[in-house]
PDB file of C-alpha atoms in Angstrom:
ATOM      1  CA  MET A 288     -51.827 -42.151 -31.325  1.00 96.00           C
ATOM      2  CA  ASP A 289     -50.623 -40.417 -28.258  1.00 97.00           C
ATOM      3  CA  LYS A 290     -53.096 -39.162 -25.706  1.00 98.00           C
ATOM      4  CA  TYR A 291     -53.147 -36.131 -23.225  1.00 98.00           C
ATOM      5  CA  GLY A 292     -55.573 -35.251 -20.690  1.00 98.00           C
ATOM      6  CA  LEU A 293     -56.809 -33.197 -17.717  1.00 98.00           C
ATOM      7  CA  ILE A 294     -57.914 -34.565 -14.423  1.00 97.00           C
ATOM      8  CA  GLY A 295     -60.263 -32.844 -12.009  1.00 95.00           C
ATOM      9  CA  TYR A 296     -63.769 -32.608 -10.881  1.00 94.00           C
ATOM     10  CA  PRO A 297     -65.936 -30.902 -12.204  1.00 88.00           C
ATOM     11  CA  LEU A 298     -64.667 -29.942 -15.619  1.00 89.00           C
ATOM     12  CA  GLN A 299     -67.519 -28.330 -17.498  1.00 76.00           C
ATOM     13  CA  HIS A 300     -65.260 -25.221 -18.088  1.00 67.00           C
ATOM     14  CA  SER A 301     -62.220 -26.906 -19.197  1.00 78.00           C
ATOM     15  CA  PHE A 302     -60.037 -24.708 -21.591  1.00 86.00           C
ATOM     16  CA  SER A 303     -57.549 -27.364 -22.300  1.00 92.00           C
ATOM     17  CA  ILE A 304     -59.331 -29.576 -24.425  1.00 95.00           C
ATOM     18  CA  SER A 305     -60.252 -27.133 -27.088  1.00 94.00           C
ATOM     19  CA  TYR A 306     -56.784 -25.619 -26.989  1.00 95.00           C
ATOM     20  CA  PHE A 307     -54.762 -28.706 -27.439  1.00 97.00           C
ATOM     21  CA  ASN A 308     -57.170 -30.681 -29.891  1.00 97.00           C
ATOM     22  CA  GLU A 309     -57.056 -27.413 -31.817  1.00 97.00           C
ATOM     23  CA  LYS A 310     -53.061 -27.476 -31.557  1.00 97.00           C
ATOM     24  CA  PHE A 311     -52.860 -31.079 -32.414  1.00 98.00           C
ATOM     25  CA  GLN A 312     -54.992 -30.455 -35.704  1.00 97.00           C
ATOM     26  CA  ASN A 313     -53.517 -27.207 -37.008  1.00 98.00           C
ATOM     27  CA  GLU A 314     -49.824 -28.637 -36.428  1.00 98.00           C
ATOM     28  CA  TYR A 315     -50.378 -32.230 -37.755  1.00 98.00           C
ATOM     29  CA  ILE A 316     -49.692 -34.053 -34.396  1.00 97.00           C
ATOM     30  CA  ASN A 317     -50.798 -37.350 -34.070  1.00 98.00           C
ATOM     31  CA  ALA A 318     -52.412 -37.108 -30.789  1.00 98.00           C
ATOM     32  CA  LYS A 319     -55.772 -36.550 -28.953  1.00 98.00           C
ATOM     33  CA  TYR A 320     -56.642 -34.525 -25.534  1.00 98.00           C
ATOM     34  CA  ILE A 321     -59.316 -36.049 -23.246  1.00 97.00           C
ATOM     35  CA  ASN A 322     -61.112 -34.806 -20.105  1.00 97.00           C
ATOM     36  CA  PHE A 323     -60.773 -37.297 -17.009  1.00 97.00           C
ATOM     37  CA  GLU A 324     -63.395 -36.034 -14.909  1.00 96.00           C
ATOM     38  CA  ILE A 325     -63.043 -38.187 -11.847  1.00 96.00           C
ATOM     39  CA  PRO A 326     -64.983 -37.742  -8.396  1.00 96.00           C
ATOM     40  CA  THR A 327     -61.642 -38.902  -6.272  1.00 97.00           C
ATOM     41  CA  ILE A 328     -57.858 -38.747  -7.163  1.00 98.00           C
ATOM     42  CA  ASP A 329     -57.783 -42.538  -6.249  1.00 97.00           C
ATOM     43  CA  ALA A 330     -59.322 -43.076  -9.841  1.00 97.00           C
ATOM     44  CA  LEU A 331     -55.920 -42.041 -11.268  1.00 98.00           C
ATOM     45  CA  PRO A 332     -54.172 -45.468 -11.415  1.00 97.00           C
ATOM     46  CA  GLU A 333     -57.177 -46.880 -13.290  1.00 96.00           C
ATOM     47  CA  ILE A 334     -56.995 -43.818 -15.820  1.00 97.00           C
ATOM     48  CA  LEU A 335     -53.119 -44.917 -16.357  1.00 97.00           C
ATOM     49  CA  ALA A 336     -53.715 -48.525 -16.719  1.00 95.00           C
ATOM     50  CA  SER A 337     -56.670 -48.137 -18.903  1.00 95.00           C
ATOM     51  CA  ASN A 338     -54.862 -45.459 -21.385  1.00 96.00           C
ATOM     52  CA  PRO A 339     -51.501 -46.971 -22.255  1.00 95.00           C
ATOM     53  CA  GLU A 340     -51.068 -44.341 -24.850  1.00 97.00           C
ATOM     54  CA  LEU A 341     -51.111 -41.468 -22.183  1.00 98.00           C
ATOM     55  CA  LYS A 342     -48.113 -39.157 -22.379  1.00 98.00           C
ATOM     56  CA  GLY A 343     -49.122 -36.243 -19.999  1.00 98.00           C
ATOM     57  CA  LEU A 344     -52.012 -34.795 -17.754  1.00 98.00           C
ATOM     58  CA  ASN A 345     -52.880 -31.363 -16.710  1.00 97.00           C
ATOM     59  CA  VAL A 346     -54.283 -31.393 -13.196  1.00 96.00           C
ATOM     60  CA  THR A 347     -56.821 -28.740 -11.955  1.00 91.00           C
ATOM     61  CA  ILE A 348     -59.012 -28.229  -8.872  1.00 86.00           C
ATOM     62  CA  PRO A 349     -59.180 -30.135  -6.569  1.00 91.00           C
ATOM     63  CA  TYR A 350     -56.188 -32.470  -7.184  1.00 95.00           C
ATOM     64  CA  LYS A 351     -53.259 -30.071  -7.434  1.00 93.00           C
ATOM     65  CA  GLU A 352     -51.960 -30.901  -4.018  1.00 94.00           C
ATOM     66  CA  LYS A 353     -53.377 -34.518  -3.517  1.00 96.00           C
ATOM     67  CA  VAL A 354     -52.011 -35.740  -6.845  1.00 98.00           C
ATOM     68  CA  ILE A 355     -48.500 -35.273  -5.427  1.00 98.00           C
ATOM     69  CA  SER A 356     -48.246 -38.605  -3.205  1.00 98.00           C
ATOM     70  CA  PHE A 357     -48.891 -40.518  -6.606  1.00 98.00           C
ATOM     71  CA  LEU A 358     -45.811 -39.026  -8.255  1.00 98.00           C
ATOM     72  CA  ASP A 359     -42.618 -40.633  -8.766  1.00 98.00           C
ATOM     73  CA  THR A 360     -40.633 -37.420  -9.033  1.00 98.00           C
ATOM     74  CA  VAL A 361     -41.659 -33.792  -8.377  1.00 98.00           C
ATOM     75  CA  SER A 362     -39.808 -30.553  -9.827  1.00 97.00           C
ATOM     76  CA  PRO A 363     -38.033 -28.394  -7.091  1.00 97.00           C
ATOM     77  CA  GLU A 364     -40.606 -25.445  -7.938  1.00 95.00           C
ATOM     78  CA  ALA A 365     -43.631 -27.806  -7.797  1.00 97.00           C
ATOM     79  CA  ARG A 366     -42.330 -29.083  -4.309  1.00 96.00           C
ATOM     80  CA  ALA A 367     -41.642 -25.912  -3.123  1.00 95.00           C
ATOM     81  CA  ILE A 368     -44.995 -24.593  -3.995  1.00 95.00           C
ATOM     82  CA  GLY A 369     -46.845 -27.933  -2.873  1.00 95.00           C
ATOM     83  CA  ALA A 370     -48.904 -28.190  -5.986  1.00 93.00           C
ATOM     84  CA  VAL A 371     -48.493 -30.075  -9.266  1.00 96.00           C
ATOM     85  CA  ASN A 372     -50.713 -29.045 -12.485  1.00 96.00           C
ATOM     86  CA  VAL A 373     -48.681 -31.055 -15.198  1.00 98.00           C
ATOM     87  CA  ILE A 374     -47.658 -34.747 -15.116  1.00 98.00           C
ATOM     88  CA  ARG A 375     -45.313 -36.311 -17.675  1.00 98.00           C
ATOM     89  CA  VAL A 376     -46.066 -39.902 -18.280  1.00 98.00           C
ATOM     90  CA  GLU A 377     -43.202 -42.114 -19.333  1.00 97.00           C
ATOM     91  CA  HIS A 378     -43.549 -45.810 -19.881  1.00 92.00           C
ATOM     92  CA  LYS A 379     -40.352 -47.859 -19.176  1.00 89.00           C
ATOM     93  CA  GLY A 380     -40.877 -51.526 -19.871  1.00 86.00           C
ATOM     94  CA  ASN A 381     -43.929 -52.461 -17.829  1.00 87.00           C
ATOM     95  CA  ASP A 382     -43.614 -49.488 -15.381  1.00 92.00           C
ATOM     96  CA  ILE A 383     -45.055 -45.982 -15.594  1.00 96.00           C
ATOM     97  CA  VAL A 384     -43.106 -43.118 -13.975  1.00 97.00           C
ATOM     98  CA  LEU A 385     -44.689 -40.114 -13.205  1.00 98.00           C
ATOM     99  CA  LYS A 386     -42.978 -36.742 -13.137  1.00 98.00           C
ATOM    100  CA  GLY A 387     -44.702 -33.758 -11.764  1.00 98.00           C
ATOM    101  CA  TYR A 388     -44.420 -30.111 -12.673  1.00 98.00           C
ATOM    102  CA  ASN A 389     -46.042 -26.663 -11.948  1.00 97.00           C
ATOM    103  CA  SER A 390     -46.965 -24.621 -15.136  1.00 97.00           C
ATOM    104  CA  ASP A 391     -49.082 -22.286 -13.322  1.00 94.00           C
ATOM    105  CA  LEU A 392     -46.149 -20.620 -12.097  1.00 96.00           C
ATOM    106  CA  ILE A 393     -44.705 -19.974 -15.371  1.00 97.00           C
ATOM    107  CA  GLY A 394     -47.866 -18.730 -16.859  1.00 97.00           C
ATOM    108  CA  PHE A 395     -48.639 -16.305 -14.002  1.00 98.00           C
ATOM    109  CA  THR A 396     -45.175 -14.677 -13.629  1.00 98.00           C
ATOM    110  CA  GLN A 397     -44.838 -14.116 -17.166  1.00 98.00           C
ATOM    111  CA  SER A 398     -48.134 -12.594 -17.548  1.00 98.00           C
ATOM    112  CA  ILE A 399     -48.053 -10.280 -14.420  1.00 98.00           C
ATOM    113  CA  GLN A 400     -44.471  -9.405 -14.590  1.00 98.00           C
ATOM    114  CA  PRO A 401     -44.615  -6.488 -17.357  1.00 98.00           C
ATOM    115  CA  MET A 402     -47.256  -5.007 -15.267  1.00 98.00           C
ATOM    116  CA  LEU A 403     -45.578  -4.633 -12.074  1.00 98.00           C
ATOM    117  CA  ARG A 404     -44.535  -0.867 -11.282  1.00 98.00           C
ATOM    118  CA  PRO A 405     -41.916   0.304  -8.497  1.00 98.00           C
ATOM    119  CA  TYR A 406     -44.830   0.887  -6.307  1.00 98.00           C
ATOM    120  CA  HIS A 407     -46.135  -2.506  -6.259  1.00 98.00           C
ATOM    121  CA  LYS A 408     -44.332  -3.932  -3.219  1.00 98.00           C
ATOM    122  CA  LYS A 409     -47.318  -5.933  -1.409  1.00 98.00           C
ATOM    123  CA  ALA A 410     -49.967  -8.369  -2.570  1.00 98.00           C
ATOM    124  CA  LEU A 411     -53.018 -10.018  -1.070  1.00 98.00           C
ATOM    125  CA  ILE A 412     -53.847 -13.326  -2.626  1.00 98.00           C
ATOM    126  CA  LEU A 413     -57.526 -14.283  -2.309  1.00 98.00           C
ATOM    127  CA  GLY A 414     -58.053 -17.880  -1.616  1.00 96.00           C
ATOM    128  CA  THR A 415     -55.723 -21.020  -0.320  1.00 92.00           C
ATOM    129  CA  GLY A 416     -55.642 -23.682  -2.722  1.00 86.00           C
ATOM    130  CA  GLY A 417     -53.342 -25.036  -5.116  1.00 82.00           C
ATOM    131  CA  ALA A 418     -53.501 -22.402  -7.451  1.00 88.00           C
ATOM    132  CA  SER A 419     -52.826 -19.842  -4.676  1.00 93.00           C
ATOM    133  CA  LYS A 420     -49.583 -21.305  -3.580  1.00 93.00           C
ATOM    134  CA  ALA A 421     -48.284 -21.217  -7.293  1.00 94.00           C
ATOM    135  CA  ILE A 422     -49.378 -17.439  -7.055  1.00 97.00           C
ATOM    136  CA  ASN A 423     -47.790 -16.883  -3.862  1.00 97.00           C
ATOM    137  CA  TYR A 424     -44.422 -18.499  -4.739  1.00 97.00           C
ATOM    138  CA  GLY A 425     -44.484 -16.310  -8.073  1.00 97.00           C
ATOM    139  CA  LEU A 426     -45.041 -13.125  -6.537  1.00 98.00           C
ATOM    140  CA  LYS A 427     -42.251 -13.884  -3.831  1.00 98.00           C
ATOM    141  CA  SER A 428     -40.080 -14.934  -6.547  1.00 97.00           C
ATOM    142  CA  LEU A 429     -40.875 -11.315  -8.411  1.00 98.00           C
ATOM    143  CA  GLY A 430     -40.109  -9.568  -4.889  1.00 98.00           C
ATOM    144  CA  LEU A 431     -43.203  -8.726  -3.476  1.00 98.00           C
ATOM    145  CA  ASP A 432     -44.596  -9.096   0.079  1.00 98.00           C
ATOM    146  CA  THR A 433     -47.791 -11.549   0.076  1.00 98.00           C
ATOM    147  CA  VAL A 434     -50.666 -12.187   2.534  1.00 97.00           C
ATOM    148  CA  LEU A 435     -53.186 -15.060   1.923  1.00 97.00           C
ATOM    149  CA  VAL A 436     -57.233 -14.051   2.222  1.00 98.00           C
ATOM    150  CA  SER A 437     -59.285 -16.755   3.661  1.00 96.00           C
ATOM    151  CA  ARG A 438     -62.751 -16.901   4.407  1.00 93.00           C
ATOM    152  CA  PHE A 439     -61.722 -18.972   7.559  1.00 92.00           C
ATOM    153  CA  GLU A 440     -59.264 -18.550  10.320  1.00 91.00           C
ATOM    154  CA  ARG A 441     -56.170 -20.217   9.133  1.00 89.00           C
ATOM    155  CA  PRO A 442     -52.491 -19.772  10.292  1.00 89.00           C
ATOM    156  CA  GLY A 443     -50.831 -17.113   8.242  1.00 89.00           C
ATOM    157  CA  THR A 444     -53.971 -15.746   6.830  1.00 96.00           C
ATOM    158  CA  ILE A 445     -56.027 -12.583   6.985  1.00 96.00           C
ATOM    159  CA  GLN A 446     -59.932 -12.791   6.892  1.00 97.00           C
ATOM    160  CA  TYR A 447     -61.856 -10.697   4.313  1.00 97.00           C
ATOM    161  CA  GLU A 448     -63.881  -8.860   7.194  1.00 96.00           C
ATOM    162  CA  LYS A 449     -60.217  -7.672   8.430  1.00 96.00           C
ATOM    163  CA  ILE A 450     -59.404  -6.007   5.100  1.00 98.00           C
ATOM    164  CA  THR A 451     -59.738  -2.262   5.468  1.00 98.00           C
ATOM    165  CA  PRO A 452     -59.117   0.413   3.212  1.00 98.00           C
ATOM    166  CA  GLU A 453     -55.726   1.093   4.605  1.00 98.00           C
ATOM    167  CA  VAL A 454     -54.850  -2.569   3.963  1.00 98.00           C
ATOM    168  CA  ILE A 455     -56.125  -2.004   0.286  1.00 98.00           C
ATOM    169  CA  GLU A 456     -53.865   1.135  -0.165  1.00 97.00           C
ATOM    170  CA  GLU A 457     -50.702  -0.765   1.278  1.00 98.00           C
ATOM    171  CA  TYR A 458     -51.244  -4.199  -0.536  1.00 98.00           C
ATOM    172  CA  ASN A 459     -52.291  -2.598  -3.903  1.00 98.00           C
ATOM    173  CA  VAL A 460     -51.457  -5.864  -5.951  1.00 98.00           C
ATOM    174  CA  ILE A 461     -54.836  -8.442  -5.320  1.00 98.00           C
ATOM    175  CA  VAL A 462     -54.903 -11.573  -7.072  1.00 98.00           C
ATOM    176  CA  ASN A 463     -58.364 -13.593  -7.150  1.00 98.00           C
ATOM    177  CA  CYS A 464     -57.413 -17.291  -6.994  1.00 96.00           C
ATOM    178  CA  THR A 465     -60.989 -18.296  -6.009  1.00 95.00           C
ATOM    179  CA  PRO A 466     -64.125 -19.095  -8.313  1.00 92.00           C
ATOM    180  CA  CYS A 467     -65.988 -16.270  -6.760  1.00 96.00           C
ATOM    181  CA  GLY A 468     -67.448 -14.450  -9.926  1.00 96.00           C
ATOM    182  CA  MET A 469     -66.888 -17.293 -12.283  1.00 93.00           C
ATOM    183  CA  TYR A 470     -69.677 -18.164 -14.987  1.00 89.00           C
ATOM    184  CA  PRO A 471     -72.398 -18.587 -14.397  1.00 91.00           C
ATOM    185  CA  HIS A 472     -72.167 -16.378 -11.165  1.00 95.00           C
ATOM    186  CA  PHE A 473     -71.538 -13.225 -12.720  1.00 95.00           C
ATOM    187  CA  GLU A 474     -73.108 -11.104 -10.134  1.00 96.00           C
ATOM    188  CA  GLU A 475     -70.679 -12.230  -7.331  1.00 97.00           C
ATOM    189  CA  CYS A 476     -67.340 -10.773  -6.390  1.00 98.00           C
ATOM    190  CA  PRO A 477     -64.793 -10.943  -3.393  1.00 97.00           C
ATOM    191  CA  ASN A 478     -65.949  -9.016  -0.364  1.00 97.00           C
ATOM    192  CA  LEU A 479     -63.307  -6.197  -0.251  1.00 98.00           C
ATOM    193  CA  PRO A 480     -63.348  -2.331   0.182  1.00 98.00           C
ATOM    194  CA  TYR A 481     -63.127  -1.372  -3.527  1.00 98.00           C
ATOM    195  CA  GLU A 482     -63.793   2.197  -2.606  1.00 98.00           C
ATOM    196  CA  ALA A 483     -60.197   2.349  -1.467  1.00 98.00           C
ATOM    197  CA  MET A 484     -58.639   1.258  -4.857  1.00 98.00           C
ATOM    198  CA  SER A 485     -56.629   3.786  -7.179  1.00 98.00           C
ATOM    199  CA  ASN A 486     -54.763   3.954 -10.107  1.00 98.00           C
ATOM    200  CA  LYS A 487     -52.018   2.183  -8.128  1.00 98.00           C
ATOM    201  CA  THR A 488     -54.107  -0.812  -7.727  1.00 98.00           C
ATOM    202  CA  LEU A 489     -53.347  -3.733  -9.792  1.00 98.00           C
ATOM    203  CA  LEU A 490     -56.136  -6.558  -9.811  1.00 98.00           C
ATOM    204  CA  TYR A 491     -55.508  -9.870 -11.392  1.00 98.00           C
ATOM    205  CA  ASP A 492     -58.194 -12.439 -11.643  1.00 98.00           C
ATOM    206  CA  LEU A 493     -57.313 -16.072 -12.566  1.00 96.00           C
ATOM    207  CA  ILE A 494     -60.737 -16.292 -13.776  1.00 94.00           C
ATOM    208  CA  TYR A 495     -61.384 -15.863 -17.512  1.00 92.00           C
ATOM    209  CA  ASN A 496     -65.037 -16.795 -18.087  1.00 91.00           C
ATOM    210  CA  PRO A 497     -66.337 -14.155 -18.240  1.00 94.00           C
ATOM    211  CA  ASP A 498     -63.654 -12.029 -19.484  1.00 95.00           C
ATOM    212  CA  GLN A 499     -64.320  -9.176 -17.205  1.00 97.00           C
ATOM    213  CA  THR A 500     -65.643 -10.263 -13.834  1.00 98.00           C
ATOM    214  CA  LEU A 501     -67.384  -7.924 -11.191  1.00 98.00           C
ATOM    215  CA  PHE A 502     -64.124  -7.878  -9.202  1.00 98.00           C
ATOM    216  CA  MET A 503     -62.380  -6.297 -12.242  1.00 98.00           C
ATOM    217  CA  LYS A 504     -65.043  -4.166 -13.026  1.00 98.00           C
ATOM    218  CA  LYS A 505     -65.323  -2.466  -9.638  1.00 98.00           C
ATOM    219  CA  GLY A 506     -61.630  -1.772  -9.527  1.00 98.00           C
ATOM    220  CA  LEU A 507     -61.894  -0.384 -13.139  1.00 98.00           C
ATOM    221  CA  ARG A 508     -64.397   2.033 -11.494  1.00 98.00           C
ATOM    222  CA  MET A 509     -61.761   3.327  -9.087  1.00 98.00           C
ATOM    223  CA  GLY A 510     -58.946   3.404 -11.858  1.00 98.00           C
ATOM    224  CA  ALA A 511     -57.360   0.280 -11.086  1.00 98.00           C
ATOM    225  CA  THR A 512     -55.283  -1.671 -13.794  1.00 98.00           C
ATOM    226  CA  VAL A 513     -56.957  -5.007 -14.144  1.00 98.00           C
ATOM    227  CA  LYS A 514     -56.354  -8.524 -16.113  1.00 98.00           C
ATOM    228  CA  ASN A 515     -57.949 -11.672 -16.241  1.00 98.00           C
ATOM    229  CA  GLY A 516     -56.521 -15.103 -16.374  1.00 96.00           C
ATOM    230  CA  LEU A 517     -56.740 -15.890 -20.381  1.00 95.00           C
ATOM    231  CA  GLU A 518     -53.085 -15.062 -20.843  1.00 97.00           C
ATOM    232  CA  MET A 519     -51.752 -17.056 -17.851  1.00 97.00           C
ATOM    233  CA  LEU A 520     -53.695 -19.858 -19.013  1.00 94.00           C
ATOM    234  CA  LEU A 521     -52.372 -19.636 -22.674  1.00 96.00           C
ATOM    235  CA  LEU A 522     -48.914 -19.492 -21.180  1.00 97.00           C
ATOM    236  CA  GLN A 523     -49.064 -22.443 -18.615  1.00 96.00           C
ATOM    237  CA  ALA A 524     -50.608 -24.421 -21.521  1.00 96.00           C
ATOM    238  CA  PHE A 525     -47.271 -23.547 -23.728  1.00 97.00           C
ATOM    239  CA  ALA A 526     -45.436 -24.548 -20.514  1.00 97.00           C
ATOM    240  CA  SER A 527     -47.471 -27.812 -20.074  1.00 98.00           C
ATOM    241  CA  TRP A 528     -46.409 -28.766 -23.809  1.00 98.00           C
ATOM    242  CA  GLU A 529     -42.700 -28.275 -23.116  1.00 98.00           C
ATOM    243  CA  PHE A 530     -42.600 -30.428 -20.100  1.00 98.00           C
ATOM    244  CA  TRP A 531     -44.472 -33.319 -21.967  1.00 98.00           C
ATOM    245  CA  GLN A 532     -41.711 -32.868 -24.707  1.00 95.00           C
ATOM    246  CA  LYS A 533     -38.678 -33.027 -22.351  1.00 83.00           C
TER     247      LYS A 533
END
C-alpha cells in the first residue's frame, strides 16, 4: 500500500488527512495518508527511512522553508518563492530522490483570480512566513503591487501601526496569511483600520476554521468582498496529487 503524508508541527487542524483518505476510499486507490507531527525538520530522514512505501508529502508550518535544504530538486516556482509545500518521493534502487513543488501558489491564484477587478491594483499581505511568500509571488504574477505586513521591523515590510486609512484605500486587496483569528481564537483579528474599507475592498483569509473569521466579518460590515481559504485548500490538494502522480 502506498503512503502519503503531512509533516509539520503542530498538526491538530490538518485538513489533508481527512481529504486524502476520503479520496482514496471513494476512488478505490490502495493508499493511506498519515500525519507526521515532527518537532524538528531534522526528523525527516528518519520518516523516509522507516516508511519505504512513502510516495509523497505535504509540508505545513513551520517547515515550508526549512525543508528545501533536504530536497534534491526544487521546481522553478518553488525556488523563486522560497517555500515548498509538496514533496514527491521517488525510490531509485537504494536511493530516495526528493522533488519539491509549491501547490499553495496554484491554489491561491486559481481561487482569487475570478474575484479581482480592474481597481484591484495593490495588495497588503499579512505575515511573512512560507505561505505569504507563495501569496506574494501569486499576486505579483496576477499584476498586483504588493507589500508584506509584519509585527516586527523587517526589510521590505510595513508594520501594522503604520497602516493608515489612506493605506487601506490604496491597497484594497488584503490577504491574511497569519493564524490570527483561527480556531479557537475566534475573537482575534489583525489590527487594521477596518472603518476605511469599502465595497472596493477584497479580503482573503487563508484560514478556513472558522469559515468566517472576525477579519472577514469586520470587512463585510463595511461592504467588502470576503473569502476564506477552503477553496484554496481544495485546489492546492488537487495540485499536490498531480505532482505526486507525475
